[in-house]
GROMACS .gro file of C-alpha atoms in nm:
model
  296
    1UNK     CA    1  -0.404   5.597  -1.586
    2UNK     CA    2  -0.750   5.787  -1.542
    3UNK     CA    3  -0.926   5.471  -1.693
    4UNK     CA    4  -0.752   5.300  -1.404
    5UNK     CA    5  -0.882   5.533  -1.139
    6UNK     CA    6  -1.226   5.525  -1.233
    7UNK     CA    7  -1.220   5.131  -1.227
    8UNK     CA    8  -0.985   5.131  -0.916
    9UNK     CA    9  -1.254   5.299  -0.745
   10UNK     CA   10  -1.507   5.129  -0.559
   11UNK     CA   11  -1.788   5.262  -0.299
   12UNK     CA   12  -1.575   5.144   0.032
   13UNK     CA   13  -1.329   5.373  -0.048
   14UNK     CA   14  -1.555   5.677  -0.242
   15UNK     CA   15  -1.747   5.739  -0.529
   16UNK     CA   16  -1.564   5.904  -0.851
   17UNK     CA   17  -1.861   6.071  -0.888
   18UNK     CA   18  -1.836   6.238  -0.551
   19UNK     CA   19  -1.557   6.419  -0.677
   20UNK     CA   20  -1.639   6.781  -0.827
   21UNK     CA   21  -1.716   6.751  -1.170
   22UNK     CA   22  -1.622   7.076  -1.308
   23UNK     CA   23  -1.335   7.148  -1.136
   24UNK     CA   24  -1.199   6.802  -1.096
   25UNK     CA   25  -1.332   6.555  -1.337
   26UNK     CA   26  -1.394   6.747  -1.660
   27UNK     CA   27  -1.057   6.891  -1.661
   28UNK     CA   28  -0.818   6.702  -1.499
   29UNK     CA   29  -0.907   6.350  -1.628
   30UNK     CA   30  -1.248   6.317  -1.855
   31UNK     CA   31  -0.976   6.539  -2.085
   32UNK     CA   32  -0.732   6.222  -2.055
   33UNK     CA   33  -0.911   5.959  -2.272
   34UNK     CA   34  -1.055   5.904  -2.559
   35UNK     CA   35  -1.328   6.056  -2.689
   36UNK     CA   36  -1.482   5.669  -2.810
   37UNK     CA   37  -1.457   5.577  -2.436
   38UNK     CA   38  -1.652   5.850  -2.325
   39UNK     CA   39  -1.897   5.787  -2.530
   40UNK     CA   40  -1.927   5.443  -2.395
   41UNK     CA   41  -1.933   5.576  -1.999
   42UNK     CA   42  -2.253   5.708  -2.090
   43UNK     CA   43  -2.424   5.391  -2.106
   44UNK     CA   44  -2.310   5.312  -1.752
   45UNK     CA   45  -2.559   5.520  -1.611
   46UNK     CA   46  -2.794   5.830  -1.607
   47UNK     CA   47  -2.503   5.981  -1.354
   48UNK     CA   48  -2.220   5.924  -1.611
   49UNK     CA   49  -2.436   6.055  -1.886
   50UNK     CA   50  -2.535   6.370  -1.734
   51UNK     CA   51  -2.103   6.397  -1.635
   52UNK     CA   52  -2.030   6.331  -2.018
   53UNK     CA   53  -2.260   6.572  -2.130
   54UNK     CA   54  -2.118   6.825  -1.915
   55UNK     CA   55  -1.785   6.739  -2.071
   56UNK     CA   56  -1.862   6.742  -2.358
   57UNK     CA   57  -2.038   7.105  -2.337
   58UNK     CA   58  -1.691   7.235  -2.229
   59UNK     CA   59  -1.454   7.048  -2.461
   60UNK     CA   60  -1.242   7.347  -2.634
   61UNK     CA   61  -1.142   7.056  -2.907
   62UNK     CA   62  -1.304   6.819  -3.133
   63UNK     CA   63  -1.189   6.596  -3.375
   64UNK     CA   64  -1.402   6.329  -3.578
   65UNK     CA   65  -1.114   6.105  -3.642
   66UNK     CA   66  -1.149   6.046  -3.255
   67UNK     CA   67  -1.481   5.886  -3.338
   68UNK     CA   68  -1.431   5.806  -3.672
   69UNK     CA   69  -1.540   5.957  -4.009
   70UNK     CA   70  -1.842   5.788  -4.054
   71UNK     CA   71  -2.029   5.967  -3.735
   72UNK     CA   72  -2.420   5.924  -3.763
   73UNK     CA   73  -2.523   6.228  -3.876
   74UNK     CA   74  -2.735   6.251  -3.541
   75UNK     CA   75  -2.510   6.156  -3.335
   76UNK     CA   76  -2.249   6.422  -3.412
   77UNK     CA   77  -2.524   6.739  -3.347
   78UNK     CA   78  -2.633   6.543  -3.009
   79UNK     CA   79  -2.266   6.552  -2.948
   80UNK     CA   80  -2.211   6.929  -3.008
   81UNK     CA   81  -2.572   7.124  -2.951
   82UNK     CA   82  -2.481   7.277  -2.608
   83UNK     CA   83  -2.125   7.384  -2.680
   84UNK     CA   84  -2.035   7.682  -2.711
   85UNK     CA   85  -1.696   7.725  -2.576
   86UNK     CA   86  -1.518   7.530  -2.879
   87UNK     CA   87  -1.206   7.606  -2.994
   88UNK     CA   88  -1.068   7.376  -3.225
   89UNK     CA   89  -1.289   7.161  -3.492
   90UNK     CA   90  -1.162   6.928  -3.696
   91UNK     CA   91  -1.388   6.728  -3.951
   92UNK     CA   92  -1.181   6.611  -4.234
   93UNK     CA   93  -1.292   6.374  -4.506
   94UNK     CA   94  -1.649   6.365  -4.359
   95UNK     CA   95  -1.842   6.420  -4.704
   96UNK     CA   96  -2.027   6.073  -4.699
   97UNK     CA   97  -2.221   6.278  -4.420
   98UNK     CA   98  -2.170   6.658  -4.288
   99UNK     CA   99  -2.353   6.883  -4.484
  100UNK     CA  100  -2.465   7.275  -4.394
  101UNK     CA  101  -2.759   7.150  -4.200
  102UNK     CA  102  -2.492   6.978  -3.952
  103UNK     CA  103  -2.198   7.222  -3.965
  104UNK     CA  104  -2.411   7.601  -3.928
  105UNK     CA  105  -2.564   7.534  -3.608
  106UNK     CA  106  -2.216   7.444  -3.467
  107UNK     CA  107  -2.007   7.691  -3.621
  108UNK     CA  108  -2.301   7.948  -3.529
  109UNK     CA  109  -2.306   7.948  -3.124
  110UNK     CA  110  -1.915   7.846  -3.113
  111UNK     CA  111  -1.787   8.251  -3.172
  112UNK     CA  112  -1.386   8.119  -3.003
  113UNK     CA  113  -1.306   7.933  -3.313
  114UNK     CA  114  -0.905   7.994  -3.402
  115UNK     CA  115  -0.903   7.658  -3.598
  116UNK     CA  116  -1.087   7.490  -3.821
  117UNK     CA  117  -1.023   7.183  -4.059
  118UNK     CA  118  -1.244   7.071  -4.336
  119UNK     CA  119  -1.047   6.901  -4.570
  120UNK     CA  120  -1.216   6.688  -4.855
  121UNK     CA  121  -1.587   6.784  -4.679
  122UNK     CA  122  -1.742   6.786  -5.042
  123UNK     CA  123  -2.100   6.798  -4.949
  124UNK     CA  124  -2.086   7.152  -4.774
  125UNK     CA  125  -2.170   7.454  -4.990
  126UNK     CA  126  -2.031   7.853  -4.992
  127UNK     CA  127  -2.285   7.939  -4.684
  128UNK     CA  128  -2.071   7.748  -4.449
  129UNK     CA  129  -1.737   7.905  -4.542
  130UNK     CA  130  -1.994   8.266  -4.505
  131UNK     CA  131  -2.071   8.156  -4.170
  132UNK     CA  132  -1.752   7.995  -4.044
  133UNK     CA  133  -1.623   8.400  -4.166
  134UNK     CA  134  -1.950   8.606  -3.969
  135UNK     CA  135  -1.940   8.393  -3.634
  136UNK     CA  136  -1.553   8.324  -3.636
  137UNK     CA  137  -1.326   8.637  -3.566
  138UNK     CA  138  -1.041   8.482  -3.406
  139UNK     CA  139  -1.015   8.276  -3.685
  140UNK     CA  140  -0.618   8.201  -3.700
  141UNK     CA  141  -0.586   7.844  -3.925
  142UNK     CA  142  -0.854   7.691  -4.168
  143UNK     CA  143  -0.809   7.421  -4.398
  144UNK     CA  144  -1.057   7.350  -4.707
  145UNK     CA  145  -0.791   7.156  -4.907
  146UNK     CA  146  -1.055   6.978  -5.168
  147UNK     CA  147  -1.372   7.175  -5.098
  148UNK     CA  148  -1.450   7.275  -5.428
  149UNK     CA  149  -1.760   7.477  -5.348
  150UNK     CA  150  -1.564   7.726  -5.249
  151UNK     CA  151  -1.580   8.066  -5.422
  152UNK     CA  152  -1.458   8.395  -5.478
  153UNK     CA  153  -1.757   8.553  -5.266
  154UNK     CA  154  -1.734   8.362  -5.002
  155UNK     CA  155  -1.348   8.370  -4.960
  156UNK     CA  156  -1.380   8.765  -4.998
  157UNK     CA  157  -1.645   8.753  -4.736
  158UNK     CA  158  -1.381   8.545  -4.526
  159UNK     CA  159  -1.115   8.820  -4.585
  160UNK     CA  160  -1.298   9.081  -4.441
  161UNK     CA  161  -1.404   8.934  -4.175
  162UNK     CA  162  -1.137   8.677  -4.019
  163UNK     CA  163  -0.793   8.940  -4.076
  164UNK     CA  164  -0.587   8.755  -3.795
  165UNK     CA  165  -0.566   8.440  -4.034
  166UNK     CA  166  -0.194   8.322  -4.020
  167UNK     CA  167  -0.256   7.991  -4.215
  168UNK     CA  168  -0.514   7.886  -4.484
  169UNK     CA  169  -0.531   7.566  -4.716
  170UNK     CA  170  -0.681   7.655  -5.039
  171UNK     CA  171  -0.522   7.331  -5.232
  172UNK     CA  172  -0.764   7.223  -5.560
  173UNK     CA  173  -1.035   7.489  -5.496
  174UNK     CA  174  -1.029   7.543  -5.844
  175UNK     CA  175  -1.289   7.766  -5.850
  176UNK     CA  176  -1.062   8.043  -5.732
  177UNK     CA  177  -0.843   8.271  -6.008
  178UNK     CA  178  -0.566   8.517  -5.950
  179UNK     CA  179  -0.842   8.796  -5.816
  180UNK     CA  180  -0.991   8.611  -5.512
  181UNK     CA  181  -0.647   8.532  -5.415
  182UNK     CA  182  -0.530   8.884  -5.420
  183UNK     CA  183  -0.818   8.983  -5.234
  184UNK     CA  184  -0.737   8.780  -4.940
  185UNK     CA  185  -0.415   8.878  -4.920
  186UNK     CA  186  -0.448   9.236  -4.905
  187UNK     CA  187  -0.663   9.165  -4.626
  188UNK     CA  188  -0.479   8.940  -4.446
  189UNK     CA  189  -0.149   9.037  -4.405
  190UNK     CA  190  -0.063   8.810  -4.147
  191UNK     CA  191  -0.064   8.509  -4.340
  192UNK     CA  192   0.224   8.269  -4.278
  193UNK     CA  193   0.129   7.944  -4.467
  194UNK     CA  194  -0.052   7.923  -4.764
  195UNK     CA  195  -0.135   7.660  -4.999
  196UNK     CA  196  -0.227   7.715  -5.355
  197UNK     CA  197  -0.171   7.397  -5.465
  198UNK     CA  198  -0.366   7.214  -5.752
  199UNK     CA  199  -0.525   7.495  -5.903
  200UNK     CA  200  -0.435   7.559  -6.252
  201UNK     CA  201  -0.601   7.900  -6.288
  202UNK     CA  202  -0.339   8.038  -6.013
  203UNK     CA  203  -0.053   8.275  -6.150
  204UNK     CA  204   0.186   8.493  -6.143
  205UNK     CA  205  -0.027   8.816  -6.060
  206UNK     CA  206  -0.160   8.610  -5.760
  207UNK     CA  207   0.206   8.517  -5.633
  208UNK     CA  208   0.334   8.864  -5.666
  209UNK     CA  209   0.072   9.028  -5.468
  210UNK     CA  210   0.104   8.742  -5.193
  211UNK     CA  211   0.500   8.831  -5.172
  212UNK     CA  212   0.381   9.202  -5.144
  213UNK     CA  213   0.091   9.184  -4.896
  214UNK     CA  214   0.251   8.920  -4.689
  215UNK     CA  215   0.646   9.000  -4.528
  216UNK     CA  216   0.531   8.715  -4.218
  217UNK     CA  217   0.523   8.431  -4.516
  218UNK     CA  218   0.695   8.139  -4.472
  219UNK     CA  219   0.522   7.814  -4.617
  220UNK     CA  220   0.419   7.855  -4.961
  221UNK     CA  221   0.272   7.547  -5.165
  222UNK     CA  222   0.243   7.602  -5.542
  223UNK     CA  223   0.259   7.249  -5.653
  224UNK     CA  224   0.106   7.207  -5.975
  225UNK     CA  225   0.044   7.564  -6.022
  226UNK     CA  226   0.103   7.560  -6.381
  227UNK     CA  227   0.077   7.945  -6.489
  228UNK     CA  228   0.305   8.044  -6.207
  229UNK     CA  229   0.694   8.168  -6.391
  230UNK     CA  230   1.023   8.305  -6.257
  231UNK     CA  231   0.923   8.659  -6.252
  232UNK     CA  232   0.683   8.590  -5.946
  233UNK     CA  233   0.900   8.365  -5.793
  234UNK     CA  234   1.212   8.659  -5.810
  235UNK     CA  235   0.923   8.876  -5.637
  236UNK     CA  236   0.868   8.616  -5.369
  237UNK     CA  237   1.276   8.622  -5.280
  238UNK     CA  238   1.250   8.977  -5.267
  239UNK     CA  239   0.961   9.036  -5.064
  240UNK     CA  240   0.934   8.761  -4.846
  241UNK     CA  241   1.245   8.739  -4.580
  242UNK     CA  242   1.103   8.485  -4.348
  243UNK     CA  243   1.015   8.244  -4.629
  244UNK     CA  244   1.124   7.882  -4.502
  245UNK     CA  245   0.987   7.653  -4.748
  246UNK     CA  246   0.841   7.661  -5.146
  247UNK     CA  247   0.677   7.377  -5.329
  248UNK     CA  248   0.653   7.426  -5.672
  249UNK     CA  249   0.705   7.101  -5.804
  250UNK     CA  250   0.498   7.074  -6.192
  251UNK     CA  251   0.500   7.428  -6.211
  252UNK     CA  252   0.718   7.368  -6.553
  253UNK     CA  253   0.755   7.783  -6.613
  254UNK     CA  254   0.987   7.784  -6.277
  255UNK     CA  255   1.311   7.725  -6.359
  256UNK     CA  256   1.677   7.702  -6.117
  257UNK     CA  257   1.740   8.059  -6.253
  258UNK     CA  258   1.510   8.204  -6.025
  259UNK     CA  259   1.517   7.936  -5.721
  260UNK     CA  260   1.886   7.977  -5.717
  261UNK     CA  261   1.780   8.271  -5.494
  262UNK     CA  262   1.599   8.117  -5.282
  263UNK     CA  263   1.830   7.809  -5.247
  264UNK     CA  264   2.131   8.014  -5.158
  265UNK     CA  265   1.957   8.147  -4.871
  266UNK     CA  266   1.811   7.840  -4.700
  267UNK     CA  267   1.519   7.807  -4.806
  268UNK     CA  268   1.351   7.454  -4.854
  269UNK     CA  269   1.247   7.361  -5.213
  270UNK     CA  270   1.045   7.031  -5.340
  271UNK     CA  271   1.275   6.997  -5.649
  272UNK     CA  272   1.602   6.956  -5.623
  273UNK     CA  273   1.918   7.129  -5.828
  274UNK     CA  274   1.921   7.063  -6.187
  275UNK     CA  275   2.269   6.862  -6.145
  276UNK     CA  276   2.123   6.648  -5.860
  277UNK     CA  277   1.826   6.619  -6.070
  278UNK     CA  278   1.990   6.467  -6.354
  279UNK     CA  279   2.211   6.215  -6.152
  280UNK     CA  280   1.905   6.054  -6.001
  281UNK     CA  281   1.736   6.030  -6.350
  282UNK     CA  282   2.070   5.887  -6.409
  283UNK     CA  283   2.070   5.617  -6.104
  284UNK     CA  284   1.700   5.556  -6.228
  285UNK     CA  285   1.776   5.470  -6.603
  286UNK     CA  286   2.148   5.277  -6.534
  287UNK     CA  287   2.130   5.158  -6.221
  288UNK     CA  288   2.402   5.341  -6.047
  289UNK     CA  289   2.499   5.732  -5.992
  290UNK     CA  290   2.862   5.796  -6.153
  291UNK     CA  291   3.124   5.916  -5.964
  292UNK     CA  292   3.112   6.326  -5.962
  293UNK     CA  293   3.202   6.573  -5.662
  294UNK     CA  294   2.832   6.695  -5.607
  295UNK     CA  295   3.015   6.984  -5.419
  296UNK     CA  296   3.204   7.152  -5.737
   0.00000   0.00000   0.00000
């Protein structure tokens, strides 16, 4: 509809541009399309390029997959060098080109920052995770799922610094051991989704002290966690109330004995009941599930 009323316009009947840009076009309908559009409205002329720019020094959200993950490295710090207002930044899977030089200059003059996503952005290095923790305070969700630069010191310097974090994506930063984990916990007690996932050097001591540190849990992904047993998982049930859903799917040391706990009280789980478990091997290897009263 806004696309619509920019084209419906024409001078006999006003100018869109006569409207007030800040007040009217910025954020009742610039904010309505597409971030690729507006892009292209700059090359209608110098009028719409000074309005985009002024949009896009106010826009509270940005997400590459808007534009695409291949951004020209250029283009992306043109799009971003006078905002300072942002909000929400989202830049997954852009490792073929976002690197520190890109990222620091953003994440330093943007100080509102509650959420950040950087999944699978390989290229970046421990200083941006140091910086995303000194310049973001209000930092509430960050994801760096497949970032394996990160490491210990720089997820203890983002513990001390961004304490209101209620979710964080750690999965296959497999740099990080029981120790950093623990660390963040204690100092972020408000945690209520956390993902372990993929990291092998992740255990039981780590699991125990997230079930003590954090009584707002309630995502937890340990998928593939392979050091991770029933004791810590009995700790979890115990210390963890609000706990709504557990992955631990390939963590072979966590048996039904201890997720029976969990089961009974609601709680979702990625692998089902041993009994269920062997029917559908069963289906899988006959053909066909027997007859049994799953409900005995």
């Amino acid at each position: 509809a806004p696309w619509h009323l920019m084209m419906s316009l024409t001078p006999s009947r006003g100018c869109l541009l006569d409207l007030p840009w800040e007040d009217i076009l910025v954020p009742h309908i610039l904010c309505h399309l597409p971030l690729q559009q507006l892009l292209s409205l700059q090359r209608v002329s110098k009028s719409f390029q000074s309005l985009i720019q002024l949009y896009l020094a106010n826009m509270r959200c940005f997400d590459s997959s808007q534009v695409g993950p291949a951004i020209p490295r250029a283009a992306f710090v043109n799009l971003l060098k006078d905002n300072e207002v942002l909000q929400q930044l989202a830049l997954q899977n852009c490792s073929d080109w976002l690197t520190d030089r890109e990222l620091l200059p953003v994440i330093g003059q943007n100080h509102h920052l509650h959420q950040i996503q950087l999944k699978g952005c390989a290229q970046l290095s421990r200083h941006a995770l140091v910086a995303i923790s000194l310049s973001c305070p209000n930092l509430r969700r960050l994801s760096l799922a497949h970032c394996e630069w990160v490491d210990s010191l720089s997820l203890r310097s983002l513990a001390d610094h961004c304490k209101a974090l209620e979710a964080v994506d750690l999965t296959a930063c497999r740099q990080l051991k029981d120790e950093a984990i623990c660390y963040l916990v204690q100092k972020c007690s408000r945690l209520k989704s956390l993902s372990l996932a993929v990291n092998a050097n992740v255990g039981d001591v780590a699991v125990e002290e997230i079930a003590k540190c954090c009584p707002e849990l309630e995502h937890l992904d340990l998928t593939g966690c392979l050091r991770v047993k029933n004791d810590s998982i009995r700790v979890l049930a115990e210390y963890c109330p609000k706990l709504r859903s557990l992955k631990v799917k390939h963590c072979h040391n966590v048996a039904e004995s201890s997720l029976s706990i969990l089961r009974s009280r609601g709680v979702e789980l990625d692998v089902e009941p041993p009994l269920q478990r062997a029917l559908v091997l069963l289906q899988d290897v006959v053909g066909f599930a027997p007859f049994i009263n799953l409900q005995i």
